[in-house]
Coordinates of C-alpha atoms in Angstrom, one line a residue:
M361 CA 68.4 -20.9 55.7
K362 CA 65.1 -22.8 56.5
M363 CA 63.4 -21.4 53.3
Q364 CA 66.0 -22.9 51.0
L365 CA 63.5 -25.7 50.3
R366 CA 65.5 -26.8 46.9
L367 CA 67.9 -28.6 49.3
R368 CA 65.5 -31.2 50.8
L369 CA 62.3 -31.4 49.0
V370 CA 61.8 -34.4 46.7
G371 CA 58.8 -36.2 45.1
S372 CA 56.6 -34.8 42.3
V373 CA 57.8 -32.2 39.9
A374 CA 55.1 -29.9 41.2
V375 CA 56.5 -30.1 44.6
L376 CA 60.0 -29.3 43.4
S377 CA 58.8 -26.4 41.4
I378 CA 57.0 -24.9 44.3
A379 CA 60.2 -25.2 46.5
W380 CA 62.2 -23.2 44.1
V381 CA 59.5 -20.6 44.1
L382 CA 59.8 -20.3 47.6
A383 CA 63.5 -20.2 47.8
P384 CA 65.1 -16.9 48.5
A385 CA 66.6 -14.9 45.7
Q386 CA 70.3 -16.1 46.0
A387 CA 72.6 -16.5 43.3
Q388 CA 73.4 -20.2 42.6
V389 CA 76.5 -20.9 40.4
A390 CA 76.3 -24.7 40.5
P391 CA 73.2 -26.8 40.4
P392 CA 71.3 -27.1 43.6
I393 CA 72.2 -30.0 46.0
L394 CA 69.5 -32.7 46.1
P395 CA 68.4 -34.9 49.1
G396 CA 70.0 -38.2 49.2
I397 CA 69.9 -41.2 51.5
S398 CA 70.4 -41.4 55.3
V399 CA 73.1 -43.4 57.2
E400 CA 73.9 -44.2 60.6
I401 CA 77.1 -42.8 62.2
A402 CA 78.8 -44.2 65.1
D403 CA 81.5 -42.8 67.6
I404 CA 84.8 -44.7 67.4
L405 CA 87.1 -42.8 69.6
Q406 CA 88.3 -39.3 70.7
M407 CA 91.8 -38.5 70.0
P408 CA 94.1 -36.8 72.7
D409 CA 93.6 -33.3 73.4
T410 CA 96.5 -31.2 72.0
R411 CA 95.2 -27.6 72.7
G412 CA 97.6 -25.0 73.8
Q413 CA 100.8 -26.0 72.3
G414 CA 101.5 -23.0 70.2
S415 CA 100.2 -19.7 68.6
E416 CA 97.7 -21.0 66.0
D417 CA 95.2 -19.3 63.9
S418 CA 92.2 -18.4 65.9
R419 CA 90.0 -20.4 63.6
V420 CA 91.5 -23.7 64.9
S421 CA 93.0 -23.0 68.1
A422 CA 89.8 -24.4 69.8
N423 CA 90.0 -27.7 68.1
V424 CA 90.4 -30.4 70.7
A425 CA 92.9 -32.3 68.1
R426 CA 93.8 -31.1 64.8
I427 CA 93.4 -34.6 63.1
N428 CA 94.4 -34.4 59.5
F429 CA 94.6 -37.8 58.1
L430 CA 93.7 -41.4 59.1
R431 CA 95.8 -44.1 57.2
E432 CA 95.5 -47.8 57.6
I433 CA 98.8 -49.4 57.9
P434 CA 99.4 -51.3 54.6
G435 CA 99.3 -55.1 55.3
S436 CA 97.8 -54.6 58.8
P437 CA 94.1 -54.2 58.7
G438 CA 92.6 -52.7 61.9
E439 CA 95.7 -50.6 62.8
W440 CA 95.8 -46.9 61.9
I441 CA 98.2 -44.0 61.7
V442 CA 96.8 -40.8 62.6
N443 CA 98.5 -37.3 62.6
D444 CA 97.7 -34.2 64.5
L445 CA 98.8 -31.0 62.8
R446 CA 100.3 -29.9 66.1
G447 CA 103.1 -32.5 65.5
Q448 CA 101.9 -35.9 66.8
V449 CA 101.6 -39.0 64.8
Y450 CA 99.8 -41.9 66.6
R451 CA 99.4 -45.5 66.2
V452 CA 95.8 -46.3 66.9
D453 CA 93.9 -49.5 67.7
P454 CA 90.2 -48.6 67.0
A455 CA 89.1 -52.0 68.6
T456 CA 90.5 -51.0 72.0
Q457 CA 90.2 -47.2 71.4
Q458 CA 94.0 -46.8 72.2
A459 CA 96.0 -44.0 70.5
T460 CA 99.8 -44.3 71.3
T461 CA 102.1 -41.5 70.5
F462 CA 104.4 -43.0 67.8
L463 CA 106.4 -39.8 66.8
N464 CA 106.2 -36.1 67.6
V465 CA 107.6 -34.5 64.5
G466 CA 107.7 -31.1 66.3
D467 CA 110.4 -32.4 68.6
E468 CA 112.6 -33.4 65.8
F469 CA 112.9 -30.1 63.9
S470 CA 113.5 -26.7 66.0
R471 CA 111.9 -24.5 63.4
F472 CA 108.7 -26.5 63.2
I473 CA 105.9 -24.2 63.4
I474 CA 102.1 -24.4 63.9
G475 CA 101.3 -20.8 63.6
P476 CA 100.9 -17.9 63.8
G477 CA 98.1 -17.2 61.4
G478 CA 97.0 -19.3 58.4
L479 CA 95.9 -22.9 58.3
S480 CA 98.8 -24.5 56.3
T481 CA 101.2 -24.9 59.2
G482 CA 102.3 -27.7 61.3
L483 CA 102.5 -31.4 60.5
I484 CA 100.4 -31.4 57.4
T485 CA 100.4 -35.0 56.6
V486 CA 101.8 -38.7 57.2
E487 CA 101.7 -41.5 54.7
L488 CA 103.2 -44.9 54.7
H489 CA 105.1 -46.6 51.9
P490 CA 103.3 -49.6 50.5
E491 CA 106.0 -51.9 51.9
F492 CA 106.2 -50.1 55.3
L493 CA 105.9 -53.4 57.3
S494 CA 109.0 -54.8 55.5
N495 CA 111.1 -51.4 54.8
G496 CA 109.8 -49.2 57.7
K497 CA 109.5 -46.2 55.5
F498 CA 106.9 -43.4 55.9
Y499 CA 106.7 -39.8 54.7
T500 CA 105.6 -36.5 56.3
I501 CA 105.1 -33.0 55.2
H502 CA 105.7 -30.2 57.8
E503 CA 106.2 -26.5 57.9
E504 CA 109.2 -24.5 59.3
S505 CA 109.8 -20.8 59.6
A506 CA 112.0 -19.3 57.0
S507 CA 113.7 -16.9 59.0
G508 CA 117.3 -17.8 59.7
N509 CA 116.6 -21.5 58.4
P510 CA 119.8 -23.1 57.2
G511 CA 118.0 -25.3 54.8
T512 CA 118.4 -24.5 51.1
P513 CA 114.9 -24.5 49.2
D514 CA 114.8 -26.9 46.2
F515 CA 112.0 -24.8 44.7
Q516 CA 110.7 -21.2 44.8
A517 CA 108.0 -19.4 43.0
V518 CA 108.9 -18.0 39.5
G519 CA 108.8 -14.4 38.7
N520 CA 108.2 -12.1 41.6
A521 CA 108.8 -14.8 44.3
G522 CA 109.1 -12.4 47.2
N523 CA 111.7 -12.5 50.1
L524 CA 112.9 -16.0 50.6
A525 CA 114.1 -15.1 54.1
S526 CA 110.4 -14.7 55.1
G527 CA 107.4 -16.8 55.3
Q528 CA 107.8 -20.6 55.6
H529 CA 109.4 -23.8 54.1
G530 CA 107.4 -26.9 53.4
V531 CA 109.5 -29.9 54.0
V532 CA 109.0 -33.4 52.7
I533 CA 110.8 -36.0 54.9
E534 CA 111.4 -39.8 54.5
W535 CA 111.5 -41.7 57.9
T536 CA 112.7 -45.2 58.3
A537 CA 111.8 -47.1 61.4
N538 CA 114.0 -49.7 62.8
D539 CA 111.0 -51.7 63.7
P540 CA 107.9 -51.0 61.8
T541 CA 105.8 -52.9 64.4
A542 CA 107.2 -51.0 67.3
A543 CA 104.7 -48.7 69.4
T544 CA 107.3 -45.9 69.4
F545 CA 109.5 -44.7 66.5
S546 CA 113.2 -45.2 66.6
G547 CA 115.2 -44.9 63.4
T548 CA 116.4 -42.3 61.0
H549 CA 114.9 -39.6 58.6
R550 CA 116.3 -37.7 55.5
E551 CA 114.9 -34.7 53.5
L552 CA 113.5 -35.3 50.1
M553 CA 112.3 -31.9 49.1
R554 CA 112.1 -28.2 50.5
I555 CA 110.0 -25.5 49.1
A556 CA 110.3 -21.7 49.8
Q557 CA 107.0 -20.2 50.6
P558 CA 107.6 -16.5 51.1
S559 CA 103.9 -15.6 50.7
G560 CA 103.2 -17.5 53.9
N561 CA 101.0 -20.2 55.1
L562 CA 98.4 -20.4 52.3
H563 CA 97.7 -23.5 50.0
N564 CA 101.1 -25.3 50.3
L565 CA 101.7 -29.1 49.9
G566 CA 98.7 -30.8 51.6
D567 CA 98.5 -34.4 50.9
I568 CA 100.7 -37.5 49.9
G569 CA 99.3 -40.5 48.2
F570 CA 100.4 -43.9 46.9
N571 CA 98.1 -45.6 44.3
P572 CA 96.6 -48.6 46.5
L573 CA 95.8 -50.7 43.4
A574 CA 99.4 -50.7 41.9
Q575 CA 101.2 -53.9 42.2
P576 CA 105.0 -54.6 42.2
G577 CA 106.2 -54.4 38.5
D578 CA 103.4 -51.9 37.7
A579 CA 104.7 -48.5 36.5
D580 CA 102.7 -46.7 39.3
Y581 CA 103.8 -48.9 42.1
G582 CA 105.6 -47.0 44.8
M583 CA 105.3 -43.7 43.0
M584 CA 104.5 -40.9 45.3
Y585 CA 102.0 -38.2 44.5
L586 CA 102.1 -34.9 46.2
A587 CA 99.2 -32.5 46.0
G588 CA 99.7 -28.8 46.5
G589 CA 98.1 -25.3 45.9
D590 CA 99.1 -21.9 44.6
A591 CA 100.5 -20.6 48.0
G592 CA 98.5 -17.7 47.6
Y593 CA 100.1 -16.3 44.6
D594 CA 97.1 -16.7 42.1
S595 CA 94.3 -16.5 44.9
E596 CA 95.6 -13.8 47.0
G597 CA 97.7 -11.7 44.5
K598 CA 100.8 -12.5 46.6
G599 CA 103.0 -12.4 43.5
S600 CA 103.4 -13.6 40.1
K601 CA 100.8 -16.3 39.1
Q602 CA 102.1 -20.0 39.4
A603 CA 99.4 -22.6 39.1
R604 CA 99.4 -22.8 35.3
V605 CA 103.1 -22.1 34.9
T606 CA 105.0 -25.3 34.1
S607 CA 108.2 -23.9 35.6
S608 CA 106.7 -23.5 38.9
I609 CA 106.0 -26.2 41.5
F610 CA 102.8 -24.3 43.1
G611 CA 99.3 -25.1 41.9
K612 CA 100.6 -28.6 40.9
L613 CA 100.1 -32.4 41.6
L614 CA 103.5 -33.9 41.5
R615 CA 104.8 -37.4 41.0
I616 CA 108.0 -38.7 42.3
D617 CA 109.8 -41.9 43.1
P618 CA 110.8 -41.5 46.7
L619 CA 113.4 -44.3 46.4
G620 CA 114.9 -43.0 43.2
S621 CA 117.8 -40.5 42.7
N622 CA 117.7 -38.7 39.4
S623 CA 116.1 -35.4 40.6
A624 CA 118.0 -32.1 40.7
N625 CA 118.9 -32.6 44.4
G626 CA 119.5 -36.3 44.0
Q627 CA 117.0 -37.2 46.9
Y628 CA 114.2 -38.7 44.7
G629 CA 113.5 -39.9 41.3
I630 CA 111.7 -38.6 38.4
P631 CA 109.2 -41.2 36.7
A632 CA 110.0 -41.3 33.1
D633 CA 106.3 -41.4 32.2
N634 CA 105.5 -38.0 34.0
P635 CA 104.2 -35.7 31.2
Y636 CA 107.0 -33.3 31.2
A637 CA 109.9 -35.7 32.0
G638 CA 110.8 -36.4 28.3
D639 CA 109.9 -33.2 26.6
G640 CA 113.6 -31.9 26.4
D641 CA 112.6 -28.6 27.9
S642 CA 114.7 -27.7 30.9
G643 CA 112.2 -24.9 31.7
T644 CA 109.4 -27.3 32.7
L645 CA 109.4 -29.2 36.0
D646 CA 109.7 -33.1 35.4
E647 CA 107.9 -33.7 38.7
I648 CA 104.6 -32.2 37.5
Y649 CA 101.8 -34.7 36.9
A650 CA 98.9 -32.2 36.6
M651 CA 98.4 -28.4 37.2
G652 CA 95.9 -25.5 37.4
F653 CA 94.9 -26.1 41.1
R654 CA 94.1 -23.4 43.7
N655 CA 94.4 -25.9 46.8
L656 CA 94.2 -29.5 45.8
H657 CA 93.6 -30.3 49.4
R658 CA 92.9 -34.2 49.1
I659 CA 93.6 -36.9 46.7
G660 CA 92.6 -40.6 46.5
W661 CA 91.8 -43.6 44.5
D662 CA 88.7 -45.7 44.1
L663 CA 89.5 -49.1 45.5
E664 CA 87.5 -50.9 42.9
T665 CA 88.1 -49.1 39.6
G666 CA 91.3 -47.1 40.4
L667 CA 89.8 -43.8 39.5
F668 CA 92.0 -41.1 40.7
I669 CA 90.1 -38.2 42.3
G670 CA 91.1 -34.9 43.9
T671 CA 89.2 -32.1 45.6
D672 CA 90.2 -28.5 45.0
I673 CA 89.1 -25.7 47.4
G674 CA 87.5 -23.0 45.6
Q675 CA 88.1 -18.9 46.0
S676 CA 84.8 -17.3 45.6
H677 CA 82.1 -19.3 44.1
V678 CA 82.7 -23.1 43.4
E679 CA 84.3 -26.3 45.3
E680 CA 85.5 -28.9 42.9
V681 CA 85.7 -32.6 42.5
N682 CA 88.2 -33.5 39.8
L683 CA 89.0 -36.7 38.0
L684 CA 93.0 -36.5 38.0
R685 CA 94.7 -37.3 34.6
N686 CA 98.3 -37.3 33.6
G687 CA 99.0 -34.0 32.0
G688 CA 95.7 -32.5 32.9
D689 CA 95.3 -28.8 33.3
Y690 CA 92.4 -28.0 35.8
G691 CA 92.1 -24.3 35.0
W692 CA 93.0 -22.2 38.0
D693 CA 93.1 -19.2 38.0
F694 CA 91.6 -19.0 34.7
T695 CA 88.6 -21.0 35.6
E696 CA 86.8 -21.9 39.0
G697 CA 84.7 -25.0 38.5
T698 CA 82.9 -24.8 35.1
F699 CA 82.9 -20.9 35.2
G700 CA 85.5 -18.3 34.6
R701 CA 87.2 -16.8 37.7
G702 CA 84.5 -14.6 39.4
G703 CA 81.6 -16.8 38.3
A704 CA 81.3 -15.5 34.8
T705 CA 79.9 -18.1 32.2
L706 CA 82.8 -19.4 30.1
P707 CA 82.8 -19.2 26.3
R708 CA 81.8 -22.3 24.5
D709 CA 85.1 -22.7 22.6
T710 CA 87.0 -22.9 25.8
E711 CA 89.7 -25.7 25.2
G712 CA 92.7 -27.2 26.9
V713 CA 91.1 -27.2 30.5
T714 CA 89.8 -30.3 32.4
F715 CA 86.5 -29.3 34.2
P716 CA 85.3 -30.7 37.4
A717 CA 83.3 -34.0 37.4
A718 CA 81.2 -32.6 40.4
Q719 CA 80.9 -29.2 42.1
Y720 CA 79.0 -27.2 44.6
D721 CA 78.8 -23.5 45.3
H722 CA 79.3 -21.0 48.1
A723 CA 75.5 -20.9 48.8
D724 CA 76.0 -24.5 50.2
G725 CA 79.6 -24.5 51.7
S726 CA 82.8 -22.6 51.7
A727 CA 85.6 -25.3 51.6
I728 CA 85.4 -28.9 50.3
A729 CA 86.6 -31.6 52.4
G730 CA 87.9 -34.5 50.1
G731 CA 86.6 -37.9 50.7
F732 CA 86.5 -41.4 49.1
V733 CA 84.5 -43.7 47.0
Y734 CA 82.5 -46.1 49.3
R735 CA 83.3 -49.6 48.6
G736 CA 82.3 -51.1 52.0
A737 CA 79.7 -53.7 52.9
M738 CA 77.7 -51.9 55.7
I739 CA 76.0 -49.5 53.5
P740 CA 74.9 -51.1 50.1
E741 CA 73.0 -47.9 48.9
L742 CA 76.4 -45.9 49.2
V743 CA 78.6 -48.3 47.0
G744 CA 79.9 -46.6 44.1
K745 CA 79.3 -43.0 45.5
F746 CA 82.1 -40.6 46.1
V747 CA 81.5 -39.3 49.6
Y748 CA 82.8 -35.8 50.6
G749 CA 81.7 -32.7 52.5
D750 CA 82.5 -29.3 53.5
I751 CA 85.2 -28.5 55.9
V752 CA 83.4 -25.5 57.7
N753 CA 79.8 -26.3 57.9
G754 CA 80.1 -30.1 58.2
R755 CA 77.4 -30.9 55.5
L756 CA 78.0 -34.4 53.9
F757 CA 77.6 -35.0 50.3
Y758 CA 77.9 -37.7 47.6
S759 CA 78.1 -38.2 43.9
D760 CA 77.8 -41.2 41.6
V761 CA 81.1 -42.3 40.3
D762 CA 79.7 -43.4 37.0
E763 CA 77.8 -40.1 36.6
M764 CA 81.1 -38.4 37.3
I765 CA 82.9 -40.3 34.6
A766 CA 80.1 -39.6 32.3
A767 CA 80.2 -35.9 33.1
E768 CA 83.9 -35.7 32.2
G769 CA 83.3 -37.3 28.9
D770 CA 80.5 -35.0 28.0
S771 CA 81.3 -32.3 25.5
S772 CA 79.3 -29.8 27.3
I773 CA 81.7 -28.1 29.8
T774 CA 78.8 -27.3 32.0
T775 CA 77.9 -31.0 32.6
T776 CA 78.8 -32.1 36.2
A777 CA 77.6 -35.0 38.3
T778 CA 74.6 -34.4 40.6
V779 CA 75.5 -33.7 44.3
Y780 CA 73.4 -35.3 46.9
E781 CA 73.2 -34.5 50.6
L782 CA 74.0 -37.3 52.9
F783 CA 71.9 -37.3 56.1
L784 CA 72.8 -38.8 59.4
T785 CA 71.2 -40.7 62.2
Q786 CA 72.7 -42.0 65.4
D787 CA 70.9 -44.6 67.4
G788 CA 68.2 -44.3 64.8
A789 CA 67.4 -40.7 65.5
A790 CA 68.0 -37.9 62.9
T791 CA 71.2 -35.8 63.8
T792 CA 73.9 -33.6 62.2
L793 CA 77.5 -33.4 62.6
N794 CA 76.8 -30.0 64.1
D795 CA 74.6 -31.8 66.9
L796 CA 77.1 -34.5 67.5
V797 CA 80.1 -32.2 67.9
L798 CA 78.1 -29.8 70.3
D799 CA 76.9 -32.7 72.2
K800 CA 80.4 -34.1 72.6
L801 CA 81.9 -30.6 73.6
G802 CA 79.0 -29.8 75.9
I803 CA 78.7 -26.2 74.5
P804 CA 75.9 -24.3 72.7
T805 CA 77.7 -22.9 69.7
L806 CA 80.8 -24.0 67.7
P807 CA 83.9 -21.8 68.0
R808 CA 84.2 -19.8 64.8
N809 CA 81.4 -21.9 63.4
R810 CA 83.7 -24.4 62.1
H811 CA 83.5 -28.2 62.2
D812 CA 86.9 -28.9 60.5
L813 CA 85.6 -31.9 58.6
R814 CA 88.0 -34.7 57.3
F815 CA 87.6 -38.3 56.0
G816 CA 89.4 -41.5 56.2
Q817 CA 88.9 -45.0 54.5
T818 CA 90.3 -48.5 55.3
S819 CA 91.1 -51.2 53.0
D820 CA 87.8 -52.8 53.4
G821 CA 86.2 -49.7 51.8
E822 CA 84.5 -48.4 54.9
L823 CA 84.6 -44.7 55.7
Y824 CA 85.4 -42.6 58.7
V825 CA 84.3 -39.0 59.5
I826 CA 86.7 -36.9 61.4
T827 CA 86.0 -33.6 63.1
K828 CA 88.8 -31.7 64.6
Q829 CA 86.6 -29.4 66.7
D830 CA 85.9 -32.3 69.2
G831 CA 88.7 -34.6 68.2
M832 CA 86.4 -37.3 67.3
I833 CA 86.8 -40.1 64.7
R834 CA 83.4 -41.6 63.7
Q835 CA 82.4 -44.2 61.2
L836 CA 79.6 -44.5 58.7
V837 CA 78.0 -47.8 59.8
G838 CA 74.6 -48.4 58.0
D839 CA 71.1 -47.3 57.1
G840 CA 69.5 -45.0 59.5
L841 CA 65.7 -44.5 59.7
V842 CA 65.4 -40.9 59.0
G843 CA 61.8 -40.1 58.3
D844 CA 60.3 -42.9 60.5
Y845 CA 58.1 -40.5 62.3
N846 CA 55.8 -43.2 63.8
G847 CA 58.7 -45.5 64.9
D848 CA 57.5 -48.7 63.2
G849 CA 60.7 -49.4 61.5
L850 CA 59.3 -48.4 58.0
V851 CA 59.4 -45.0 56.2
D852 CA 56.1 -45.0 54.5
A853 CA 52.6 -43.1 54.2
A854 CA 51.8 -43.5 57.7
D855 CA 54.9 -41.3 58.6
Y856 CA 53.6 -38.6 56.2
T857 CA 50.5 -38.5 58.3
V858 CA 52.3 -38.0 61.5
W859 CA 54.1 -35.1 59.7
R860 CA 51.0 -33.6 58.3
D861 CA 49.1 -33.8 61.5
T862 CA 51.9 -31.9 63.5
S863 CA 53.1 -29.6 60.8
G864 CA 53.6 -26.2 62.1
Q865 CA 54.2 -27.2 65.9
T866 CA 57.5 -26.1 67.7
G867 CA 59.2 -27.7 70.6
A868 CA 61.6 -30.5 71.7
G869 CA 61.1 -34.1 70.9
L870 CA 58.5 -33.7 68.2
A871 CA 58.3 -37.1 66.2
A872 CA 58.2 -35.3 62.9
D873 CA 61.1 -33.2 63.4
G874 CA 63.2 -34.9 61.0
D875 CA 66.1 -32.4 60.8
G876 CA 66.1 -31.8 64.6
D877 CA 65.5 -28.0 64.4
G878 CA 62.6 -27.8 66.9
E879 CA 60.0 -27.2 64.1
V880 CA 57.9 -29.6 62.1
D881 CA 57.8 -27.9 58.7
S882 CA 58.6 -28.3 54.9
D883 CA 62.2 -29.4 55.6
D884 CA 61.0 -32.4 57.6
Y885 CA 58.7 -33.3 54.7
G886 CA 61.8 -33.3 52.5
V887 CA 63.6 -35.8 55.0
W888 CA 60.7 -37.9 55.0
A889 CA 60.3 -38.0 51.1
S890 CA 64.1 -38.7 50.7
A891 CA 64.0 -41.5 52.9
Y892 CA 60.7 -42.9 51.6
G893 CA 60.6 -46.8 51.3
S894 CA 63.5 -47.5 53.6
G895 CA 63.6 -49.8 56.6
G896 CA 62.6 -53.0 54.8
S897 CA 59.6 -51.7 52.6
T898 CA 60.2 -53.1 49.2
S899 CA 57.5 -51.4 47.3
R900 CA 55.4 -48.4 47.6
S901 CA 51.9 -49.4 48.9
E902 CA 48.6 -47.8 47.6
S903 CA 48.3 -45.9 50.7
V904 CA 51.0 -43.3 49.5
P905 CA 49.2 -39.9 49.7
E906 CA 48.3 -38.6 46.1
P907 CA 50.6 -36.0 44.8
A908 CA 47.6 -33.3 45.0
G909 CA 47.2 -34.0 48.8
V910 CA 51.0 -33.8 49.3
L911 CA 51.1 -30.6 47.5
A912 CA 48.3 -29.1 49.4
A913 CA 49.9 -30.0 52.7
L914 CA 53.1 -28.5 51.5
L915 CA 51.6 -25.2 50.6
A916 CA 49.8 -25.1 53.9
S917 CA 52.9 -25.7 55.8
A918 CA 54.8 -23.2 53.6
A919 CA 52.2 -20.6 54.3
T920 CA 52.3 -21.2 58.1
L921 CA 56.1 -20.9 57.9
M922 CA 55.9 -17.6 56.1
R923 CA 53.4 -16.2 58.3
R924 CA 55.3 -17.2 61.4
R925 CA 58.5 -15.5 60.1
A926 CA 56.6 -12.5 59.1
S927 CA 55.4 -12.2 62.7
R928 CA 58.9 -12.5 64.2

């Protein structure tokens, strides 16, 4: 909403105070998101259109390409593997903008499904073994219909598990390519793990990861992490709760050795240093690394520090960024963020739960899109920041890694790192993902108002932004000049003057319309203030407007806005 000034306004304390006074009376569970830096975003390529291949959920059936992961091939910088939930695995050369179908998983399994209903169906993910170029091994998770399926599940929910003949099976497959460099897959595959999901297509296994910093000989080298959710048992009341039950596979982060064989089914190994592997209790699952997740949607490592980070999609109030620790309990469904389920304040003596390092609430988004810590060279201001966003509304955020670590170590369970909004420019002009997607599709509004945002990272630390709605892969490439309203390459006091002199105007192409919504208003002041000093200016000149002048202008602008809305 336009009057949520707390999202954009920065500057003096007085200005921020006015902003919160003017904001609507809307409950805010987590601290407000603050305005951050601006970066340039560049189009890389559009993936092949895969619409119309099955009975999909109506929320995603209009997606040009349901791109879920972008993985760089280990040891081969500049070459990617990208999967589409509709079954395709592509080898991608971004330099030539070529995407070649490497494998169609849907063609290999007769019970492969991409619907109906739900979002956790299809080819969920693809990940390559660290030694892919020598051993040809890569891994996928896909969904199959349970009805009539001859496969025997290795795992099912505990307690009231439902009818195992209904719902879905989540299947983890190891593939071995005869020639890892070939454009098209030929080789073999075998099943590592099969999970019965009678509650349906909710919050199932969603990500596979290998620690990119682990080296041969390290205990973590070649160990596979599998991130999952509660399958709807805890969140939707589909049956007995699972997420904090150590005999259940649901709501857990798993760690296995895909090349081992000491698991119950003999198809993979159990690392001896997993938290329950040596407890002598046959009732605990040795595969568990951490627990208490509603939907641990994405996991990843900081390429510099090795910090292990996961993002957990919330239920009613809070979206979480978690630092993942061996044996950690992340609280679901007892907690949601730093609050009890339902948003109530937790008692001060709450113990045994690991709380999020950063969080935002549902006033600002509804489903967190996990990202990566920026370690590239193109955007110095973003180095050391964990970049993430919201799947549905397409907003981009970041939090400082050092602050996240400090928040985890703080004795106050309410302490979390600040969340900043990441603004975008393209060709130097302010834009949003919404604008970019609509422009690419040539339509006025998004189907179901969903961007379906995802992220990718390459070994050089650079970040990629993926939007399924238009099937695009874009890259964050450098500083934008948001707030440069007079176009002189600097964001300074002269740009404030342009904003002040045109405040209240509406129309297309207004120089001081920093957020591109067709109005010059207080939000555009916030865009300028958040970018002040960028574009090569090394110091704030004496011509910066006095706080009293800025406050007066802001109040005048806010009054104009309120009068204009009252007259509508």
